[in-house]
PDB file of C-alpha atoms in Angstrom:
ATOM      1  CA  MET A   1    -164.629 149.608  43.858  1.00  0.00           C
ATOM      2  CA  SER A   2    -163.757 152.261  46.126  1.00  0.00           C
ATOM      3  CA  ARG A   3    -160.429 152.772  47.257  1.00  0.00           C
ATOM      4  CA  ILE A   4    -159.192 154.687  50.369  1.00  0.00           C
ATOM      5  CA  TYR A   5    -155.565 155.015  51.173  1.00  0.00           C
ATOM      6  CA  LEU A   6    -154.296 156.864  54.063  1.00  0.00           C
ATOM      7  CA  LYS A   7    -151.032 157.227  55.584  1.00  0.00           C
ATOM      8  CA  ILE A   8    -149.718 158.969  58.674  1.00  0.00           C
ATOM      9  CA  LYS A   9    -146.923 159.861  60.942  1.00  0.00           C
ATOM     10  CA  ILE A  10    -146.805 159.142  64.561  1.00  0.00           C
ATOM     11  CA  LYS A  11    -143.817 159.782  66.657  1.00  0.00           C
ATOM     12  CA  ALA A  12    -143.861 155.883  68.472  1.00  0.00           C
ATOM     13  CA  ASP A  13    -142.410 152.905  67.810  1.00  0.00           C
ATOM     14  CA  ILE A  14    -144.377 150.043  65.756  1.00  0.00           C
ATOM     15  CA  CYS A  15    -145.108 147.796  68.486  1.00  0.00           C
ATOM     16  CA  THR A  16    -147.070 150.387  69.979  1.00  0.00           C
ATOM     17  CA  VAL A  17    -148.826 151.400  67.199  1.00  0.00           C
ATOM     18  CA  PHE A  18    -149.223 148.090  65.445  1.00  0.00           C
ATOM     19  CA  ASP A  19    -151.014 146.870  69.119  1.00  0.00           C
ATOM     20  CA  MET A  20    -152.778 150.167  69.011  1.00  0.00           C
ATOM     21  CA  ALA A  21    -154.412 149.461  65.364  1.00  0.00           C
ATOM     22  CA  ARG A  22    -155.359 146.284  66.677  1.00  0.00           C
ATOM     23  CA  ASP A  23    -157.037 147.266  69.618  1.00  0.00           C
ATOM     24  CA  ILE A  24    -161.073 146.546  70.354  1.00  0.00           C
ATOM     25  CA  ASP A  25    -161.012 149.122  72.821  1.00  0.00           C
ATOM     26  CA  LEU A  26    -159.232 151.768  71.855  1.00  0.00           C
ATOM     27  CA  HIS A  27    -161.204 151.457  68.089  1.00  0.00           C
ATOM     28  CA  GLN A  28    -163.951 151.633  70.457  1.00  0.00           C
ATOM     29  CA  LYS A  29    -162.887 154.560  71.748  1.00  0.00           C
ATOM     30  CA  SER A  30    -162.670 156.355  68.607  1.00  0.00           C
ATOM     31  CA  THR A  31    -166.012 155.776  67.162  1.00  0.00           C
ATOM     32  CA  PHE A  32    -168.192 156.654  69.811  1.00  0.00           C
ATOM     33  CA  LYS A  33    -170.019 158.839  67.609  1.00  0.00           C
ATOM     34  CA  THR A  34    -171.376 155.862  65.875  1.00  0.00           C
ATOM     35  CA  GLY A  35    -172.121 154.167  69.477  1.00  0.00           C
ATOM     36  CA  GLU A  36    -170.261 151.216  67.603  1.00  0.00           C
ATOM     37  CA  LYS A  37    -169.728 148.088  70.147  1.00  0.00           C
ATOM     38  CA  ALA A  38    -167.703 144.731  69.637  1.00  0.00           C
ATOM     39  CA  ILE A  39    -170.629 142.276  70.589  1.00  0.00           C
ATOM     40  CA  ALA A  40    -169.061 138.940  69.032  1.00  0.00           C
ATOM     41  CA  GLY A  41    -166.223 137.163  68.506  1.00  0.00           C
ATOM     42  CA  ARG A  42    -163.161 138.880  69.953  1.00  0.00           C
ATOM     43  CA  THR A  43    -164.819 141.876  71.959  1.00  0.00           C
ATOM     44  CA  THR A  44    -161.774 143.135  73.931  1.00  0.00           C
ATOM     45  CA  GLY A  45    -157.947 143.442  74.172  1.00  0.00           C
ATOM     46  CA  LEU A  46    -155.681 142.659  70.869  1.00  0.00           C
ATOM     47  CA  ILE A  47    -157.693 140.738  67.752  1.00  0.00           C
ATOM     48  CA  GLU A  48    -155.040 138.133  66.577  1.00  0.00           C
ATOM     49  CA  GLU A  49    -154.927 136.196  63.043  1.00  0.00           C
ATOM     50  CA  GLY A  50    -157.818 134.207  62.009  1.00  0.00           C
ATOM     51  CA  GLU A  51    -160.117 135.861  64.781  1.00  0.00           C
ATOM     52  CA  THR A  52    -163.836 137.278  64.270  1.00  0.00           C
ATOM     53  CA  VAL A  53    -165.073 140.757  65.891  1.00  0.00           C
ATOM     54  CA  THR A  54    -168.575 141.493  65.117  1.00  0.00           C
ATOM     55  CA  TRP A  55    -169.379 145.326  65.469  1.00  0.00           C
ATOM     56  CA  ARG A  56    -172.977 146.836  65.927  1.00  0.00           C
ATOM     57  CA  ALA A  57    -172.758 151.004  65.165  1.00  0.00           C
ATOM     58  CA  LYS A  58    -175.296 153.568  64.403  1.00  0.00           C
ATOM     59  CA  HIS A  59    -174.320 154.321  60.764  1.00  0.00           C
ATOM     60  CA  LEU A  60    -176.577 157.003  58.403  1.00  0.00           C
ATOM     61  CA  GLY A  61    -179.334 156.526  60.741  1.00  0.00           C
ATOM     62  CA  PHE A  62    -180.102 152.840  60.749  1.00  0.00           C
ATOM     63  CA  TYR A  63    -178.281 150.205  63.465  1.00  0.00           C
ATOM     64  CA  GLN A  64    -175.852 147.752  61.380  1.00  0.00           C
ATOM     65  CA  THR A  65    -173.766 144.902  62.287  1.00  0.00           C
ATOM     66  CA  HIS A  66    -170.713 143.893  60.533  1.00  0.00           C
ATOM     67  CA  THR A  67    -168.093 141.406  61.166  1.00  0.00           C
ATOM     68  CA  SER A  68    -164.417 141.131  60.051  1.00  0.00           C
ATOM     69  CA  ARG A  69    -161.614 139.141  60.294  1.00  0.00           C
ATOM     70  CA  ILE A  70    -158.362 138.792  60.370  1.00  0.00           C
ATOM     71  CA  ILE A  71    -157.323 137.128  57.410  1.00  0.00           C
ATOM     72  CA  ASN A  72    -153.267 137.612  57.718  1.00  0.00           C
ATOM     73  CA  MET A  73    -150.858 139.161  60.156  1.00  0.00           C
ATOM     74  CA  ASP A  74    -146.876 139.921  60.268  1.00  0.00           C
ATOM     75  CA  LYS A  75    -146.722 140.994  63.842  1.00  0.00           C
ATOM     76  CA  SER A  76    -145.706 144.660  64.084  1.00  0.00           C
ATOM     77  CA  TYR A  77    -145.478 145.030  60.436  1.00  0.00           C
ATOM     78  CA  GLN A  78    -149.141 144.529  58.730  1.00  0.00           C
ATOM     79  CA  PHE A  79    -152.742 142.634  59.160  1.00  0.00           C
ATOM     80  CA  THR A  80    -155.536 142.281  56.801  1.00  0.00           C
ATOM     81  CA  ASP A  81    -159.103 142.188  57.449  1.00  0.00           C
ATOM     82  CA  ILE A  82    -162.298 141.594  55.724  1.00  0.00           C
ATOM     83  CA  MET A  83    -165.719 141.509  55.355  1.00  0.00           C
ATOM     84  CA  VAL A  84    -167.633 138.289  56.487  1.00  0.00           C
ATOM     85  CA  LYS A  85    -170.735 139.588  57.158  1.00  0.00           C
ATOM     86  CA  GLY A  86    -172.026 142.951  56.859  1.00  0.00           C
ATOM     87  CA  THR A  87    -173.731 145.470  54.538  1.00  0.00           C
ATOM     88  CA  PHE A  88    -171.013 146.090  51.859  1.00  0.00           C
ATOM     89  CA  LYS A  89    -171.069 143.718  48.640  1.00  0.00           C
ATOM     90  CA  SER A  90    -167.351 143.003  50.041  1.00  0.00           C
ATOM     91  CA  LEU A  91    -164.513 145.375  52.219  1.00  0.00           C
ATOM     92  CA  LYS A  92    -160.994 144.725  52.838  1.00  0.00           C
ATOM     93  CA  HIS A  93    -158.889 146.970  55.001  1.00  0.00           C
ATOM     94  CA  GLN A  94    -155.072 146.661  54.511  1.00  0.00           C
ATOM     95  CA  HIS A  95    -153.063 147.799  57.889  1.00  0.00           C
ATOM     96  CA  ILE A  96    -149.574 148.544  56.995  1.00  0.00           C
ATOM     97  CA  PHE A  97    -146.278 149.699  59.357  1.00  0.00           C
ATOM     98  CA  SER A  98    -143.432 150.699  58.822  1.00  0.00           C
ATOM     99  CA  GLN A  99    -140.101 152.312  60.858  1.00  0.00           C
ATOM    100  CA  GLU A 100    -138.986 156.021  60.005  1.00  0.00           C
ATOM    101  CA  GLY A 101    -136.068 156.959  62.580  1.00  0.00           C
ATOM    102  CA  LYS A 102    -138.042 157.362  65.614  1.00  0.00           C
ATOM    103  CA  CYS A 103    -141.489 157.333  64.186  1.00  0.00           C
ATOM    104  CA  THR A 104    -144.045 154.639  62.708  1.00  0.00           C
ATOM    105  CA  ILE A 105    -145.618 155.378  59.357  1.00  0.00           C
ATOM    106  CA  MET A 106    -148.735 154.018  59.543  1.00  0.00           C
ATOM    107  CA  THR A 107    -150.492 153.438  56.210  1.00  0.00           C
ATOM    108  CA  ASP A 108    -154.394 152.158  55.568  1.00  0.00           C
ATOM    109  CA  ILE A 109    -155.600 150.640  52.155  1.00  0.00           C
ATOM    110  CA  PHE A 110    -159.341 150.332  52.590  1.00  0.00           C
ATOM    111  CA  GLU A 111    -161.284 148.970  49.549  1.00  0.00           C
ATOM    112  CA  PHE A 112    -164.849 148.395  49.923  1.00  0.00           C
ATOM    113  CA  GLU A 113    -167.800 147.931  47.293  1.00  0.00           C
ATOM    114  CA  SER A 114    -171.425 148.795  47.888  1.00  0.00           C
ATOM    115  CA  PRO A 115    -174.682 146.710  47.118  1.00  0.00           C
ATOM    116  CA  PHE A 116    -177.280 147.869  44.985  1.00  0.00           C
ATOM    117  CA  GLY A 117    -175.501 148.012  41.552  1.00  0.00           C
ATOM    118  CA  ILE A 118    -175.819 151.344  39.857  1.00  0.00           C
ATOM    119  CA  ILE A 119    -177.498 153.306  42.864  1.00  0.00           C
ATOM    120  CA  GLY A 120    -174.602 151.778  45.174  1.00  0.00           C
ATOM    121  CA  LYS A 121    -171.818 152.961  43.320  1.00  0.00           C
ATOM    122  CA  LEU A 122    -173.200 156.594  43.063  1.00  0.00           C
ATOM    123  CA  PHE A 123    -173.862 156.518  46.420  1.00  0.00           C
ATOM    124  CA  ASN A 124    -170.135 155.299  47.206  1.00  0.00           C
ATOM    125  CA  ARG A 125    -168.511 157.928  44.910  1.00  0.00           C
ATOM    126  CA  PHE A 126    -171.049 161.138  46.059  1.00  0.00           C
ATOM    127  CA  PHE A 127    -171.121 160.150  49.773  1.00  0.00           C
ATOM    128  CA  LEU A 128    -170.002 156.868  51.430  1.00  0.00           C
ATOM    129  CA  LYS A 129    -166.368 157.332  50.362  1.00  0.00           C
ATOM    130  CA  ASN A 130    -165.760 160.570  51.848  1.00  0.00           C
ATOM    131  CA  TYR A 131    -168.174 159.241  55.358  1.00  0.00           C
ATOM    132  CA  MET A 132    -165.722 155.933  55.283  1.00  0.00           C
ATOM    133  CA  LYS A 133    -162.371 157.928  54.729  1.00  0.00           C
ATOM    134  CA  ASN A 134    -163.288 160.677  57.810  1.00  0.00           C
ATOM    135  CA  PHE A 135    -164.160 157.538  59.726  1.00  0.00           C
ATOM    136  CA  LEU A 136    -160.647 156.575  59.253  1.00  0.00           C
ATOM    137  CA  LEU A 137    -159.428 159.498  59.818  1.00  0.00           C
ATOM    138  CA  GLU A 138    -160.800 159.917  63.415  1.00  0.00           C
ATOM    139  CA  ARG A 139    -159.385 156.391  64.684  1.00  0.00           C
ATOM    140  CA  ASN A 140    -155.976 157.200  63.025  1.00  0.00           C
ATOM    141  CA  LYS A 141    -156.165 160.465  65.040  1.00  0.00           C
ATOM    142  CA  LEU A 142    -156.796 159.046  68.336  1.00  0.00           C
ATOM    143  CA  ILE A 143    -154.208 155.990  67.578  1.00  0.00           C
ATOM    144  CA  LYS A 144    -151.204 158.782  66.608  1.00  0.00           C
ATOM    145  CA  THR A 145    -152.789 161.118  69.780  1.00  0.00           C
ATOM    146  CA  THR A 146    -152.350 158.311  72.216  1.00  0.00           C
ATOM    147  CA  ALA A 147    -149.106 156.695  71.052  1.00  0.00           C
ATOM    148  CA  GLU A 148    -147.225 160.135  70.825  1.00  0.00           C
ATOM    149  CA  ASN A 149    -149.034 160.992  74.334  1.00  0.00           C
ATOM    150  CA  ASN A 150    -147.903 157.626  75.828  1.00  0.00           C
ATOM    151  CA  LYS A 151    -151.202 157.663  77.718  1.00  0.00           C
ATOM    152  CA  ASN A 152    -152.811 154.533  78.226  1.00  0.00           C
ATOM    153  CA  LEU A 153    -156.742 155.919  77.300  1.00  0.00           C
ATOM    154  CA  ILE A 154    -157.882 152.349  77.029  1.00  0.00           C
ATOM    155  CA  GLU A 155    -158.068 151.962  80.982  1.00  0.00           C
ATOM    156  CA  GLU A 156    -159.624 155.669  81.404  1.00  0.00           C
TER     157      GLU A 156
END
């Protein structure tokens, strides 16, 4: 299983950052390069515990769909989503938030496993892990910029 661990400091309150991290509309803005679109389940607004969202996007030249469910949530401090249907053999994404003075520390722990045995493991090691890391960094960059500038890019 591959694991990506990211931490970012954001000059905004924890509630704002937490809500931005679970905002379907903001996520779609952060993934414009892949044309990611919420097509089923929660398709707009803030996703809640127990809800699902199905995404459709073009990754690596192929259209793919991926359905995630929020399996637990402690508002403003953490939420976890898992893949319930999609291309990966397994996928779990923990979103963790802590307040540090006037800043929020946002931590992502992203664990995934590709199908196809040894070929999948090699693909993970030499390409997919870096691809997914960059995908998450783009998302986090937009959350940081939006929160720090106190702009509502969602309505633009």
